[in-house]
Amino acid sequence: MGTPSERIDDPLRPVYHFTAPSNWLNDPNGLIHWKGTYHLFYQYTPDNPLGGLKHWGHASSKDLVHWRDHPIAISPTPGSCDEDGIYSGCTVDADGTPMAFYSGVRGPNQLVCRASSDDDLMTWIKDPNNPVIDAPPDGLELVTTDDGTIHYRDPSVWREDDSWWMTVGTGITGTGGAVLLYRSRDLANWDYVGPILIGDSSQRHPVWTGTVWECPQLFPLGDRHVLLISVWADERTYYTAWMAGTYRDLRFTPEHTAILDPGCFYAPQTFEDEQGRRIMFGWLREQRGRAAMASATWNGAMTIPWELSLGDDRRLRYRPVPELQVLRRDHRRVEHLELGPGHATMLPGLDGDTLELDVRITPGAARVVGLILRRSPDGSEETRIVFEPDNEALAIDRTRSSLDTTGDRERHEAPLALADGETLQLRVFVDRTIIEVVANGRVMLTERIYPTRADSLGVGVFAEGGNAIVERLDRWRMTAG
Ligand code: FRU
């Protein structure tokens, strides 16, 4: 994670969210809990803050909170099928040997390759027979862009019923994103089975799913299966969608589909740890201007680890892993605070830029209610987490987050409807430029903000249009991970 002093010197750099030692990071890859150690690999361009040639960076942790950087795990080999990039993928336990599957990029091709490790995931030896799948399946017209790129990538592998299975993300021209399924007995020879699901890019409801699906992952959760896809179209990455449904006869049938997080979150990956928990990391994209990114020493962060479950309504639930509580310091609590409409109540003594907050609010008659974060004493900078009960929407208002206006300030709304009598519960993780929110365990919204002032640290609460009550607000300062 870089040396602690480097990290603390840059007031924009998160301290308890994972960032690469320097330069560009994107998707989490190859997540695995191996012999008591968590391993996080990630898309990494070690020499450029704006991205470029992709490698697999590597870090490990005993507790999902404190991470140790390791040398780059997998690098492109000039003259080989991965000379233009080691794209996203996974790791599996191949009968006692860690094995990584990734997309090797060469020119227009993105083909499935593999590598294995005989020293507990520190060094990786590529299969001399790469690529293990040397062409996309015949008979499908895959989305191909002007530069010739055939969009077919991001293998995800698991074991089930004496077979190994693999999905690959792609898009079918004129139709929509798709997840293709393969089967193998030995992890070396793969047979194409068929698509488990094909999207329809002409449909807007319940969620528009673009033309190509990146980083698909299918996994069992509760009494259903969940499919995560990251929506790509016309050279743009949009958001991740989750689908919960049934996986039967090698086809996935969604029952619920929703955007996982409409903010900066993208390309998550999950894994089951040795305690049987389904844990997710996602990539938090920067949302600042290109010039600011070009002059920064780092780019991109991971979410905190979120534990996933399925609610009785068969929708996703998110819980911060309890391990994060070791970072908590300086607990403060505010109870039963009545909020009158139209003015903000600042909470002196609760301020900070690396915080966890757990807040319960009864919106009452308020039209808008929420939290104020990273506010300067003169109010020239502030960020608001806003809940609008009538509109059934949660958003992060960034219009005044920064005096520097080159960053993204767009409002991304997450649908949030409270049941009658249900309290609004916000779990919030503030880490310098990251605001990560889960509302009522079921709605996730993450954004990046770039305050310019060192004194933009204030925390407050507000209501508009009617009275509301803060039932309880717990706040901790979070130390460096
Ligand atoms: C998603 C993605 C993947 C690809 C990787 C390249 O962000 O585009 O589809 O494998 O990033 O870095």
PDB file of N, CA and C in Angstrom, residues 40 109 148 174-175 227 230 273 293 365 391:
ATOM      1  N   LEU A  40      -5.594 -10.680  -2.661  1.00  0.00           N
ATOM      2  CA  LEU A  40      -6.274  -9.741  -3.551  1.00  0.00           C
ATOM      3  C   LEU A  40      -5.323  -9.456  -4.705  1.00  0.00           C
ATOM      4  N   ASN A 109      -7.386  -9.782 -29.909  1.00  0.00           N
ATOM      5  CA  ASN A 109      -7.863 -10.992 -29.229  1.00  0.00           C
ATOM      6  C   ASN A 109      -7.719 -10.931 -27.716  1.00  0.00           C
ATOM      7  N   GLY A 148     -11.015  -3.451 -34.118  1.00  0.00           N
ATOM      8  CA  GLY A 148     -10.941  -4.899 -34.334  1.00  0.00           C
ATOM      9  C   GLY A 148     -11.119  -5.724 -33.066  1.00  0.00           C
ATOM     10  N   GLY A 174     -25.951  -6.694 -32.026  1.00  0.00           N
ATOM     11  CA  GLY A 174     -27.362  -6.429 -32.305  1.00  0.00           C
ATOM     12  C   GLY A 174     -28.318  -6.997 -31.270  1.00  0.00           C
ATOM     13  N   THR A 175     -27.794  -7.680 -30.256  1.00  0.00           N
ATOM     14  CA  THR A 175     -28.679  -8.294 -29.258  1.00  0.00           C
ATOM     15  C   THR A 175     -28.408  -7.726 -27.860  1.00  0.00           C
ATOM     16  N   LEU A 227     -26.106 -13.494 -10.279  1.00  0.00           N
ATOM     17  CA  LEU A 227     -25.213 -13.202 -11.395  1.00  0.00           C
ATOM     18  C   LEU A 227     -24.872 -11.715 -11.342  1.00  0.00           C
ATOM     19  N   SER A 230     -21.021  -6.400 -15.324  1.00  0.00           N
ATOM     20  CA  SER A 230     -20.669  -4.993 -15.380  1.00  0.00           C
ATOM     21  C   SER A 230     -20.929  -4.511 -16.798  1.00  0.00           C
ATOM     22  N   ASP A 273     -15.040 -17.263   1.589  1.00  0.00           N
ATOM     23  CA  ASP A 273     -13.844 -17.437   2.415  1.00  0.00           C
ATOM     24  C   ASP A 273     -13.941 -18.727   3.226  1.00  0.00           C
ATOM     25  N   MET A 293      -5.869  13.583 -12.593  1.00  0.00           N
ATOM     26  CA  MET A 293      -5.490  12.162 -12.531  1.00  0.00           C
ATOM     27  C   MET A 293      -4.067  11.970 -13.056  1.00  0.00           C
ATOM     28  N   ALA A 365     -41.922  14.076   8.726  1.00  0.00           N
ATOM     29  CA  ALA A 365     -42.574  14.837   7.660  1.00  0.00           C
ATOM     30  C   ALA A 365     -41.575  15.437   6.667  1.00  0.00           C
ATOM     31  N   ASN A 391     -39.761  10.710  -3.157  1.00  0.00           N
ATOM     32  CA  ASN A 391     -39.112  10.342  -4.414  1.00  0.00           C
ATOM     33  C   ASN A 391     -38.548   8.917  -4.356  1.00  0.00           C
TER      34      ASN A 391
END
